[in-house]
mmCIF file of N, CA and C in Angstrom:
data_model
loop_
_atom_site.group_PDB
_atom_site.id
_atom_site.type_symbol
_atom_site.label_atom_id
_atom_site.label_comp_id
_atom_site.label_asym_id
_atom_site.label_seq_id
_atom_site.Cartn_x
_atom_site.Cartn_y
_atom_site.Cartn_z
ATOM 1 N N MET A 195 1.319 -1.250 0.129
ATOM 2 C CA MET A 195 0.047 -0.167 0.691
ATOM 3 C C MET A 195 0.220 0.981 0.063
ATOM 4 N N ASP A 196 0.921 2.376 -1.126
ATOM 5 C CA ASP A 196 1.246 3.664 -0.728
ATOM 6 C C ASP A 196 0.239 4.508 -1.132
ATOM 7 N N LEU A 197 0.418 4.778 0.038
ATOM 8 C CA LEU A 197 -0.631 6.757 0.279
ATOM 9 C C LEU A 197 0.775 8.057 -0.326
ATOM 10 N N ARG A 198 -0.361 8.896 -0.677
ATOM 11 C CA ARG A 198 0.284 9.882 -0.355
ATOM 12 C C ARG A 198 0.344 11.202 0.174
ATOM 13 N N ILE A 199 0.149 12.014 0.595
ATOM 14 C CA ILE A 199 -0.487 13.331 1.071
ATOM 15 C C ILE A 199 -1.884 13.491 0.539
ATOM 16 N N GLU A 200 -1.919 13.264 0.258
ATOM 17 C CA GLU A 200 -4.167 13.992 0.479
ATOM 18 C C GLU A 200 -4.280 12.197 0.928
ATOM 19 N N GLU A 201 -3.881 11.375 0.814
ATOM 20 C CA GLU A 201 -4.812 10.133 1.549
ATOM 21 C C GLU A 201 -4.477 10.423 2.598
ATOM 22 N N ILE A 202 -3.579 10.617 3.341
ATOM 23 C CA ILE A 202 -2.405 11.050 4.227
ATOM 24 C C ILE A 202 -3.897 11.869 5.243
ATOM 25 N N MET A 203 -3.332 12.945 5.027
ATOM 26 C CA MET A 203 -4.302 14.704 5.414
ATOM 27 C C MET A 203 -6.835 13.662 5.314
ATOM 28 N N ARG A 204 -6.350 12.808 4.555
ATOM 29 C CA ARG A 204 -7.904 11.977 4.735
ATOM 30 C C ARG A 204 -8.196 10.877 6.108
ATOM 31 N N ILE A 205 -6.619 11.390 6.383
ATOM 32 C CA ILE A 205 -6.613 10.364 7.536
ATOM 33 C C ILE A 205 -6.910 10.861 8.866
ATOM 34 N N LEU A 206 -5.356 11.162 8.377
ATOM 35 C CA LEU A 206 -5.321 12.210 9.757
ATOM 36 C C LEU A 206 -5.736 13.716 9.336
ATOM 37 N N PRO A 207 -6.179 13.856 10.553
ATOM 38 C CA PRO A 207 -6.349 15.514 11.287
ATOM 39 C C PRO A 207 -5.172 17.071 11.455
ATOM 40 N N HIS A 208 -3.733 16.262 11.411
ATOM 41 C CA HIS A 208 -3.456 17.423 11.893
ATOM 42 C C HIS A 208 -2.790 17.590 10.120
ATOM 43 N N ARG A 209 -2.854 18.729 9.894
ATOM 44 C CA ARG A 209 -1.862 19.873 8.992
ATOM 45 C C ARG A 209 -0.666 20.776 9.701
ATOM 46 N N TYR A 210 -0.437 21.341 8.387
ATOM 47 C CA TYR A 210 1.147 21.995 8.822
ATOM 48 C C TYR A 210 0.223 23.709 9.958
ATOM 49 N N PRO A 211 1.681 23.412 10.152
ATOM 50 C CA PRO A 211 2.896 23.693 10.249
ATOM 51 C C PRO A 211 2.760 22.258 11.507
ATOM 52 N N PHE A 212 1.606 21.073 11.869
ATOM 53 C CA PHE A 212 1.537 20.364 12.443
ATOM 54 C C PHE A 212 2.185 18.381 12.080
ATOM 55 N N LEU A 213 1.500 18.593 10.550
ATOM 56 C CA LEU A 213 1.663 16.976 10.065
ATOM 57 C C LEU A 213 2.744 16.632 9.647
ATOM 58 N N LEU A 214 2.979 15.917 9.896
ATOM 59 C CA LEU A 214 4.601 14.960 10.255
ATOM 60 C C LEU A 214 5.039 13.781 9.783
ATOM 61 N N VAL A 215 4.413 12.899 8.510
ATOM 62 C CA VAL A 215 4.194 12.611 7.697
ATOM 63 C C VAL A 215 3.718 13.022 6.369
ATOM 64 N N ASP A 216 4.917 12.578 5.302
ATOM 65 C CA ASP A 216 4.405 12.826 4.299
ATOM 66 C C ASP A 216 3.809 11.287 3.108
ATOM 67 N N ARG A 217 4.085 9.830 3.233
ATOM 68 C CA ARG A 217 4.227 9.525 2.509
ATOM 69 C C ARG A 217 4.440 8.009 3.255
ATOM 70 N N VAL A 218 3.578 7.636 3.046
ATOM 71 C CA VAL A 218 3.702 5.596 3.365
ATOM 72 C C VAL A 218 3.210 5.029 3.253
ATOM 73 N N ILE A 219 4.397 4.383 3.013
ATOM 74 C CA ILE A 219 4.927 3.586 1.656
ATOM 75 C C ILE A 219 5.189 1.873 2.166
ATOM 76 N N GLU A 220 5.124 1.327 3.147
ATOM 77 C CA GLU A 220 4.374 -0.494 3.348
ATOM 78 C C GLU A 220 2.935 -0.254 4.781
ATOM 79 N N VAL A 221 1.628 -1.080 4.271
ATOM 80 C CA VAL A 221 0.794 -1.086 5.535
ATOM 81 C C VAL A 221 0.963 -2.942 5.534
ATOM 82 N N ASP A 222 1.273 -2.991 6.818
ATOM 83 C CA ASP A 222 0.721 -4.933 6.713
ATOM 84 C C ASP A 222 0.155 -4.401 7.609
ATOM 85 N N PRO A 223 -1.989 -5.312 7.696
ATOM 86 C CA PRO A 223 -2.809 -4.141 7.750
ATOM 87 C C PRO A 223 -2.166 -5.491 9.693
ATOM 88 N N ASP A 224 -2.977 -4.818 10.713
ATOM 89 C CA ASP A 224 -2.811 -5.032 12.963
ATOM 90 C C ASP A 224 -1.323 -5.410 12.602
ATOM 91 N N ARG A 225 -0.265 -4.745 11.708
ATOM 92 C CA ARG A 225 1.069 -5.604 12.046
ATOM 93 C C ARG A 225 1.766 -4.303 12.284
ATOM 94 N N ARG A 226 1.367 -3.206 11.028
ATOM 95 C CA ARG A 226 2.638 -2.179 11.032
ATOM 96 C C ARG A 226 2.844 -1.475 10.398
ATOM 97 N N ILE A 227 3.296 -0.752 9.985
ATOM 98 C CA ILE A 227 3.754 0.960 8.585
ATOM 99 C C ILE A 227 5.127 1.130 8.600
ATOM 100 N N VAL A 228 5.729 2.211 7.923
ATOM 101 C CA VAL A 228 6.395 1.791 7.260
ATOM 102 C C VAL A 228 5.905 3.630 6.471
ATOM 103 N N ALA A 229 6.328 4.922 6.942
ATOM 104 C CA ALA A 229 5.436 5.733 5.876
ATOM 105 C C ALA A 229 7.303 6.105 6.565
ATOM 106 N N LEU A 230 7.641 7.671 6.087
ATOM 107 C CA LEU A 230 8.657 9.271 5.148
ATOM 108 C C LEU A 230 8.819 10.457 5.417
ATOM 109 N N LYS A 231 9.403 10.589 5.891
ATOM 110 C CA LYS A 231 9.119 12.092 6.605
ATOM 111 C C LYS A 231 10.269 13.239 6.181
ATOM 112 N N ASN A 232 9.920 14.168 5.149
ATOM 113 C CA ASN A 232 11.068 14.924 4.955
ATOM 114 C C ASN A 232 11.895 15.753 5.503
ATOM 115 N N VAL A 233 12.266 15.956 6.042
ATOM 116 C CA VAL A 233 13.548 16.826 6.962
ATOM 117 C C VAL A 233 14.112 18.383 5.958
ATOM 118 N N SER A 234 13.533 19.189 5.357
ATOM 119 C CA SER A 234 13.418 20.520 5.207
ATOM 120 C C SER A 234 13.993 21.776 6.052
ATOM 121 N N ILE A 235 15.281 22.316 5.756
ATOM 122 C CA ILE A 235 15.944 24.023 6.625
ATOM 123 C C ILE A 235 14.112 24.681 6.274
ATOM 124 N N ASN A 236 13.124 24.084 5.700
ATOM 125 C CA ASN A 236 12.068 25.272 5.912
ATOM 126 C C ASN A 236 10.935 24.533 6.560
ATOM 127 N N GLU A 237 11.046 23.580 7.531
ATOM 128 C CA GLU A 237 9.571 23.661 9.088
ATOM 129 C C GLU A 237 10.317 24.813 9.593
ATOM 130 N N PRO A 238 9.299 25.060 10.029
ATOM 131 C CA PRO A 238 9.609 26.353 11.664
ATOM 132 C C PRO A 238 10.242 26.487 12.937
ATOM 133 N N PHE A 239 9.981 24.798 13.569
ATOM 134 C CA PHE A 239 11.028 25.088 13.795
ATOM 135 C C PHE A 239 12.752 25.063 14.011
ATOM 136 N N PHE A 240 12.985 24.821 12.473
ATOM 137 C CA PHE A 240 14.502 25.053 12.849
ATOM 138 C C PHE A 240 15.187 26.323 13.342
ATOM 139 N N ASN A 241 13.829 27.550 12.524
ATOM 140 C CA ASN A 241 14.351 28.922 13.261
ATOM 141 C C ASN A 241 14.931 29.107 14.916
ATOM 142 N N GLY A 242 14.633 27.872 15.597
ATOM 143 C CA GLY A 242 14.972 28.044 17.071
ATOM 144 C C GLY A 242 15.551 26.980 18.047
ATOM 145 N N HIS A 243 15.295 26.280 16.153
ATOM 146 C CA HIS A 243 15.976 24.939 17.267
ATOM 147 C C HIS A 243 17.205 24.470 16.159
ATOM 148 N N PHE A 244 18.289 23.986 16.018
ATOM 149 C CA PHE A 244 18.741 24.919 17.412
ATOM 150 C C PHE A 244 19.323 26.520 15.854
ATOM 151 N N PRO A 245 19.392 27.842 16.242
ATOM 152 C CA PRO A 245 19.719 28.979 14.745
ATOM 153 C C PRO A 245 21.652 28.874 14.669
ATOM 154 N N GLY A 246 21.809 28.149 13.831
ATOM 155 C CA GLY A 246 23.315 28.281 13.097
ATOM 156 C C GLY A 246 23.468 26.360 13.094
ATOM 157 N N SER A 247 23.326 26.264 13.408
ATOM 158 C CA SER A 247 22.879 24.571 14.050
ATOM 159 C C SER A 247 21.822 23.466 14.296
ATOM 160 N N PRO A 248 20.912 24.051 12.827
ATOM 161 C CA PRO A 248 19.126 23.445 12.718
ATOM 162 C C PRO A 248 19.716 22.294 12.919
ATOM 163 N N VAL A 249 18.455 21.084 14.430
ATOM 164 C CA VAL A 249 18.606 20.163 14.803
ATOM 165 C C VAL A 249 16.942 19.453 14.640
ATOM 166 N N MET A 250 16.225 18.428 14.693
ATOM 167 C CA MET A 250 14.740 18.587 15.008
ATOM 168 C C MET A 250 14.535 18.329 16.712
ATOM 169 N N PRO A 251 14.021 19.013 16.929
ATOM 170 C CA PRO A 251 12.906 18.311 18.648
ATOM 171 C C PRO A 251 12.635 16.688 18.363
ATOM 172 N N GLY A 252 13.567 16.081 19.474
ATOM 173 C CA GLY A 252 12.862 15.136 19.275
ATOM 174 C C GLY A 252 11.494 14.962 19.764
ATOM 175 N N VAL A 253 10.907 15.344 20.590
ATOM 176 C CA VAL A 253 9.329 16.078 21.447
ATOM 177 C C VAL A 253 8.908 15.599 19.187
ATOM 178 N N LEU A 254 9.319 15.759 18.500
ATOM 179 C CA LEU A 254 8.912 16.095 17.199
ATOM 180 C C LEU A 254 8.687 14.497 15.804
ATOM 181 N N ILE A 255 10.753 14.528 16.600
ATOM 182 C CA ILE A 255 10.903 12.957 15.582
ATOM 183 C C ILE A 255 9.303 11.831 16.547
ATOM 184 N N ILE A 256 9.439 11.858 17.608
ATOM 185 C CA ILE A 256 8.398 11.013 18.638
ATOM 186 C C ILE A 256 6.919 11.568 18.344
ATOM 187 N N GLU A 257 6.608 12.269 17.699
ATOM 188 C CA GLU A 257 4.959 12.934 17.833
ATOM 189 C C GLU A 257 5.436 12.205 16.295
ATOM 190 N N ALA A 258 6.481 12.292 14.999
ATOM 191 C CA ALA A 258 6.151 11.777 14.083
ATOM 192 C C ALA A 258 5.673 10.165 13.809
ATOM 193 N N MET A 259 6.018 9.171 15.263
ATOM 194 C CA MET A 259 6.501 8.719 14.358
ATOM 195 C C MET A 259 4.359 7.670 15.715
ATOM 196 N N ALA A 260 3.821 9.184 16.134
ATOM 197 C CA ALA A 260 2.678 8.314 16.769
ATOM 198 C C ALA A 260 1.449 8.741 15.330
ATOM 199 N N GLN A 261 2.091 9.558 14.767
ATOM 200 C CA GLN A 261 1.171 9.534 13.372
ATOM 201 C C GLN A 261 1.579 8.855 12.756
ATOM 202 N N ALA A 262 2.216 7.817 11.981
ATOM 203 C CA ALA A 262 2.092 6.802 11.269
ATOM 204 C C ALA A 262 1.785 6.001 12.440
ATOM 205 N N GLY A 263 2.213 5.386 13.726
ATOM 206 C CA GLY A 263 1.105 4.869 14.369
ATOM 207 C C GLY A 263 -0.530 5.245 14.486
ATOM 208 N N ALA A 264 -0.855 6.508 14.488
ATOM 209 C CA ALA A 264 -2.083 6.967 14.826
ATOM 210 C C ALA A 264 -2.370 6.120 12.955
ATOM 211 N N ILE A 265 -2.169 6.712 11.527
ATOM 212 C CA ILE A 265 -2.810 6.157 10.301
ATOM 213 C C ILE A 265 -3.249 5.111 10.283
ATOM 214 N N LEU A 266 -1.705 3.532 10.973
ATOM 215 C CA LEU A 266 -2.101 2.191 10.945
ATOM 216 C C LEU A 266 -3.324 2.220 11.792
ATOM 217 N N GLY A 267 -3.506 2.584 13.068
ATOM 218 C CA GLY A 267 -4.943 2.574 13.976
ATOM 219 C C GLY A 267 -6.359 2.646 13.255
ATOM 220 N N LEU A 268 -6.142 4.075 12.044
ATOM 221 C CA LEU A 268 -7.315 4.120 11.433
ATOM 222 C C LEU A 268 -7.378 3.350 11.168
ATOM 223 N N LEU A 269 -6.707 2.749 9.172
ATOM 224 C CA LEU A 269 -6.848 2.382 8.221
ATOM 225 C C LEU A 269 -7.151 0.779 9.255
ATOM 226 N N GLU A 270 -6.365 0.475 9.674
ATOM 227 C CA GLU A 270 -7.350 -1.187 11.025
ATOM 228 C C GLU A 270 -8.743 -0.823 11.572
ATOM 229 N N LYS A 271 -9.078 -0.626 11.418
ATOM 230 C CA LYS A 271 -9.942 -0.061 12.534
ATOM 231 C C LYS A 271 -11.470 0.893 11.407
ATOM 232 N N ASN A 272 -11.720 0.159 10.090
ATOM 233 C CA ASN A 272 -12.279 0.961 9.175
ATOM 234 C C ASN A 272 -12.901 1.875 9.269
ATOM 235 N N ALA A 273 -13.060 3.450 10.435
ATOM 236 C CA ALA A 273 -13.804 4.287 11.554
ATOM 237 C C ALA A 273 -14.267 4.824 10.469
ATOM 238 N N ASP A 274 -14.905 5.716 10.675
ATOM 239 C CA ASP A 274 -15.629 6.861 10.773
ATOM 240 C C ASP A 274 -14.822 8.178 10.977
ATOM 241 N N LEU A 275 -13.858 8.488 9.195
ATOM 242 C CA LEU A 275 -12.697 9.222 9.744
ATOM 243 C C LEU A 275 -12.871 10.168 10.773
ATOM 244 N N SER A 276 -14.494 10.730 10.333
ATOM 245 C CA SER A 276 -14.405 12.952 10.983
ATOM 246 C C SER A 276 -15.084 12.186 12.065
ATOM 247 N N LYS A 277 -15.245 11.394 12.734
ATOM 248 C CA LYS A 277 -15.758 11.080 14.053
ATOM 249 C C LYS A 277 -14.803 10.635 14.900
ATOM 250 N N THR A 278 -13.800 9.925 13.951
ATOM 251 C CA THR A 278 -12.343 9.077 15.496
ATOM 252 C C THR A 278 -11.248 10.325 14.897
ATOM 253 N N LEU A 279 -10.855 9.866 16.228
ATOM 254 C CA LEU A 279 -9.301 10.814 16.387
ATOM 255 C C LEU A 279 -8.466 9.259 17.456
ATOM 256 N N VAL A 280 -6.783 9.411 16.900
ATOM 257 C CA VAL A 280 -6.390 8.488 18.627
ATOM 258 C C VAL A 280 -5.118 9.337 18.813
ATOM 259 N N TYR A 281 -5.385 9.288 19.894
ATOM 260 C CA TYR A 281 -4.984 11.060 20.742
ATOM 261 C C TYR A 281 -3.385 9.464 21.887
ATOM 262 N N PHE A 282 -2.647 9.800 21.486
ATOM 263 C CA PHE A 282 -1.314 9.066 22.385
ATOM 264 C C PHE A 282 -1.412 9.626 23.588
ATOM 265 N N MET A 283 -1.045 8.557 24.641
ATOM 266 C CA MET A 283 -1.533 8.659 26.008
ATOM 267 C C MET A 283 0.179 8.275 27.255
ATOM 268 N N GLY A 284 1.160 7.565 25.777
ATOM 269 C CA GLY A 284 2.124 7.767 26.921
ATOM 270 C C GLY A 284 3.241 7.139 26.401
ATOM 271 N N ILE A 285 5.342 7.116 26.449
ATOM 272 C CA ILE A 285 5.445 6.798 25.979
ATOM 273 C C ILE A 285 6.749 6.442 27.186
ATOM 274 N N ASP A 286 7.579 4.846 26.315
ATOM 275 C CA ASP A 286 8.814 4.582 26.900
ATOM 276 C C ASP A 286 9.509 4.394 26.778
ATOM 277 N N GLU A 287 10.753 3.305 26.615
ATOM 278 C CA GLU A 287 11.834 3.549 26.601
ATOM 279 C C GLU A 287 12.339 5.038 25.572
ATOM 280 N N ALA A 288 11.795 6.166 25.230
ATOM 281 C CA ALA A 288 12.194 7.043 24.413
ATOM 282 C C ALA A 288 14.149 6.942 23.810
ATOM 283 N N LYS A 289 14.884 6.661 22.171
ATOM 284 C CA LYS A 289 16.022 7.174 22.574
ATOM 285 C C LYS A 289 16.326 7.804 21.264
ATOM 286 N N PHE A 290 17.678 8.387 21.152
ATOM 287 C CA PHE A 290 17.326 9.528 20.368
ATOM 288 C C PHE A 290 19.046 9.039 19.746
ATOM 289 N N ARG A 291 19.960 7.985 18.980
ATOM 290 C CA ARG A 291 20.398 7.870 18.724
ATOM 291 C C ARG A 291 21.248 9.014 17.952
ATOM 292 N N ARG A 292 21.620 9.673 17.611
ATOM 293 C CA ARG A 292 21.728 10.278 16.428
ATOM 294 C C ARG A 292 20.531 11.854 16.276
ATOM 295 N N PRO A 293 21.635 12.935 15.796
ATOM 296 C CA PRO A 293 20.766 14.643 15.728
ATOM 297 C C PRO A 293 19.915 13.607 13.845
ATOM 298 N N ILE A 294 18.571 14.407 13.739
ATOM 299 C CA ILE A 294 17.537 14.184 13.239
ATOM 300 C C ILE A 294 18.149 16.126 12.624
ATOM 301 N N VAL A 295 18.501 16.281 10.919
ATOM 302 C CA VAL A 295 18.816 17.607 9.650
ATOM 303 C C VAL A 295 17.707 17.935 8.995
ATOM 304 N N PRO A 296 18.219 18.717 8.690
ATOM 305 C CA PRO A 296 17.300 19.097 6.964
ATOM 306 C C PRO A 296 18.024 18.196 6.434
ATOM 307 N N GLY A 297 17.814 18.302 5.512
ATOM 308 C CA GLY A 297 18.236 16.899 4.855
ATOM 309 C C GLY A 297 18.400 15.645 4.613
ATOM 310 N N ASP A 298 17.320 15.698 5.748
ATOM 311 C CA ASP A 298 17.709 13.770 6.035
ATOM 312 C C ASP A 298 15.747 13.641 6.214
ATOM 313 N N GLN A 299 15.761 12.105 5.384
ATOM 314 C CA GLN A 299 14.653 11.498 4.912
ATOM 315 C C GLN A 299 14.553 10.540 5.918
ATOM 316 N N MET A 300 13.295 11.885 7.542
ATOM 317 C CA MET A 300 13.120 9.523 7.940
ATOM 318 C C MET A 300 11.958 8.887 7.765
ATOM 319 N N ARG A 301 12.298 7.221 8.011
ATOM 320 C CA ARG A 301 12.255 6.514 7.318
ATOM 321 C C ARG A 301 11.381 6.263 8.620
ATOM 322 N N ILE A 302 9.787 5.539 8.795
ATOM 323 C CA ILE A 302 9.303 5.377 10.394
ATOM 324 C C ILE A 302 8.683 4.465 10.054
ATOM 325 N N VAL A 303 8.879 3.508 10.865
ATOM 326 C CA VAL A 303 9.056 1.634 11.200
ATOM 327 C C VAL A 303 7.615 1.869 12.812
ATOM 328 N N VAL A 304 6.519 1.788 12.451
ATOM 329 C CA VAL A 304 6.027 0.936 14.036
ATOM 330 C C VAL A 304 5.489 0.464 13.528
ATOM 331 N N GLU A 305 5.468 -0.921 14.244
ATOM 332 C CA GLU A 305 5.011 -2.123 14.741
ATOM 333 C C GLU A 305 3.935 -2.453 15.733
ATOM 334 N N VAL A 306 3.547 -3.198 15.492
ATOM 335 C CA VAL A 306 2.104 -3.693 17.099
ATOM 336 C C VAL A 306 2.729 -4.382 18.295
ATOM 337 N N ILE A 307 2.814 -4.138 18.747
ATOM 338 C CA ILE A 307 2.444 -5.263 20.560
ATOM 339 C C ILE A 307 1.956 -5.268 20.355
ATOM 340 N N ARG A 308 0.844 -4.471 20.716
ATOM 341 C CA ARG A 308 0.036 -5.284 21.931
ATOM 342 C C ARG A 308 -1.150 -4.848 21.705
ATOM 343 N N ARG A 309 -3.174 -4.995 21.650
ATOM 344 C CA ARG A 309 -4.423 -4.100 20.987
ATOM 345 C C ARG A 309 -4.723 -4.990 22.389
ATOM 346 N N LYS A 310 -5.853 -3.793 22.888
ATOM 347 C CA LYS A 310 -6.429 -4.474 24.389
ATOM 348 C C LYS A 310 -7.633 -3.139 23.084
ATOM 349 N N ALA A 311 -9.117 -4.010 23.595
ATOM 350 C CA ALA A 311 -9.759 -3.311 22.501
ATOM 351 C C ALA A 311 -9.508 -1.763 22.438
ATOM 352 N N ILE A 312 -9.010 -0.451 23.110
ATOM 353 C CA ILE A 312 -9.405 1.008 21.625
ATOM 354 C C ILE A 312 -8.293 1.531 21.743
ATOM 355 N N VAL A 313 -7.160 0.417 23.332
ATOM 356 C CA VAL A 313 -5.592 0.857 23.918
ATOM 357 C C VAL A 313 -4.515 0.271 22.651
ATOM 358 N N TRP A 314 -4.310 0.923 22.358
ATOM 359 C CA TRP A 314 -2.574 0.051 21.936
ATOM 360 C C TRP A 314 -1.708 0.580 21.995
ATOM 361 N N LYS A 315 -0.700 -0.504 21.883
ATOM 362 C CA LYS A 315 0.939 -0.140 22.470
ATOM 363 C C LYS A 315 1.996 -0.607 21.207
ATOM 364 N N MET A 316 2.875 -0.071 20.909
ATOM 365 C CA MET A 316 3.318 -0.319 19.294
ATOM 366 C C MET A 316 4.637 0.400 20.185
ATOM 367 N N LYS A 317 6.322 -0.091 19.019
ATOM 368 C CA LYS A 317 7.232 0.831 19.150
ATOM 369 C C LYS A 317 7.859 0.833 17.613
ATOM 370 N N GLY A 318 8.478 2.638 18.075
ATOM 371 C CA GLY A 318 7.806 2.775 16.942
ATOM 372 C C GLY A 318 10.044 3.134 16.580
ATOM 373 N N GLU A 319 10.999 2.821 15.053
ATOM 374 C CA GLU A 319 12.004 3.258 15.285
ATOM 375 C C GLU A 319 11.494 4.041 13.541
ATOM 376 N N VAL A 320 12.798 5.433 13.481
ATOM 377 C CA VAL A 320 13.014 6.247 12.920
ATOM 378 C C VAL A 320 14.150 6.333 12.911
ATOM 379 N N TYR A 321 14.523 5.825 11.163
ATOM 380 C CA TYR A 321 16.140 5.641 10.645
ATOM 381 C C TYR A 321 16.663 6.925 9.502
ATOM 382 N N VAL A 322 17.530 7.074 9.060
ATOM 383 C CA VAL A 322 17.761 7.827 8.421
ATOM 384 C C VAL A 322 18.785 7.203 7.445
ATOM 385 N N GLY A 323 18.184 6.739 6.433
ATOM 386 C CA GLY A 323 19.093 5.581 5.725
ATOM 387 C C GLY A 323 19.043 4.948 5.899
ATOM 388 N N SER A 324 19.742 3.727 6.375
ATOM 389 C CA SER A 324 20.430 2.175 7.573
ATOM 390 C C SER A 324 20.469 2.625 9.341
ATOM 391 N N GLU A 325 20.507 4.025 8.911
ATOM 392 C CA GLU A 325 21.260 3.959 10.324
ATOM 393 C C GLU A 325 19.819 4.357 11.752
ATOM 394 N N LEU A 326 19.093 3.194 12.356
ATOM 395 C CA LEU A 326 19.161 4.159 13.912
ATOM 396 C C LEU A 326 18.862 5.066 14.258
ATOM 397 N N ALA A 327 17.904 5.871 14.872
ATOM 398 C CA ALA A 327 17.845 7.640 14.426
ATOM 399 C C ALA A 327 18.020 7.401 15.922
ATOM 400 N N ALA A 328 15.804 6.811 15.986
ATOM 401 C CA ALA A 328 14.877 7.254 17.697
ATOM 402 C C ALA A 328 14.408 6.365 17.529
ATOM 403 N N GLU A 329 13.737 5.921 18.858
ATOM 404 C CA GLU A 329 12.599 4.698 19.878
ATOM 405 C C GLU A 329 12.083 5.502 20.095
ATOM 406 N N ALA A 330 11.530 4.635 20.368
ATOM 407 C CA ALA A 330 9.509 4.327 21.853
ATOM 408 C C ALA A 330 9.577 3.518 21.587
ATOM 409 N N ILE A 331 8.147 3.663 22.757
ATOM 410 C CA ILE A 331 7.644 2.410 22.790
ATOM 411 C C ILE A 331 6.216 3.890 22.972
ATOM 412 N N LEU A 332 4.948 3.801 22.877
ATOM 413 C CA LEU A 332 3.598 4.133 22.351
ATOM 414 C C LEU A 332 2.555 3.802 23.398
ATOM 415 N N LEU A 333 1.662 3.912 23.281
ATOM 416 C CA LEU A 333 0.207 3.980 24.205
ATOM 417 C C LEU A 333 -0.344 5.019 22.875
ATOM 418 N N SER A 334 -0.997 4.397 22.440
ATOM 419 C CA SER A 334 -2.493 5.480 22.275
ATOM 420 C C SER A 334 -3.811 4.781 22.230
ATOM 421 N N SER A 335 -4.855 5.960 22.490
ATOM 422 C CA SER A 335 -5.808 5.254 22.643
ATOM 423 C C SER A 335 -6.718 5.772 21.276
ATOM 424 N N VAL A 336 -8.146 4.947 20.612
ATOM 425 C CA VAL A 336 -8.879 4.926 19.189
ATOM 426 C C VAL A 336 -10.409 5.694 19.783
ATOM 427 N N ARG A 337 -10.398 6.429 19.793
ATOM 428 C CA ARG A 337 -11.688 7.348 20.049
ATOM 429 C C ARG A 337 -12.429 7.764 19.461
ATOM 430 N N SER A 338 -14.121 6.918 18.969
ATOM 431 C CA SER A 338 -14.921 7.905 18.995
ATOM 432 C C SER A 338 -15.053 9.000 19.138
ATOM 433 N N GLN A 339 -15.989 11.008 18.862
ATOM 434 C CA GLN A 339 -16.253 11.917 18.829
ATOM 435 C C GLN A 339 -17.879 11.440 18.871
ATOM 436 N N LYS A 340 -18.113 12.592 19.056
ATOM 437 C CA LYS A 340 -19.644 11.997 19.643
ATOM 438 C C LYS A 340 -19.967 13.826 18.603
#
């Protein structure tokens, strides 16, 4: 499965400057998703993080993993996307192994560890090339809105 930005924007409610997934290149339903984020110097956070030495903030790297996991959860659930949101509940074991800088392409790999009712536990990893840049365990909740 290959999802371009138009389809991603149909699935996720996030918009610029907070949409952090550019493309989905692989989906194994209920199990795994692989997504891409192209990191550009035009990202608004680089103005202040850090002037003269731009580095992508770790919290946004984690958010990119969470957004990829949300896409997987919403695709699996076949939810009414206009009435369903995925809430980020927690993070464990976050590790940042190398800085992500303008010009890098993040390959975001998220795998389901466990699902229980509306709660998903997933392992996220971000690669730049073949190098592991970040990883974390993520907890999310898929909820219908009234």
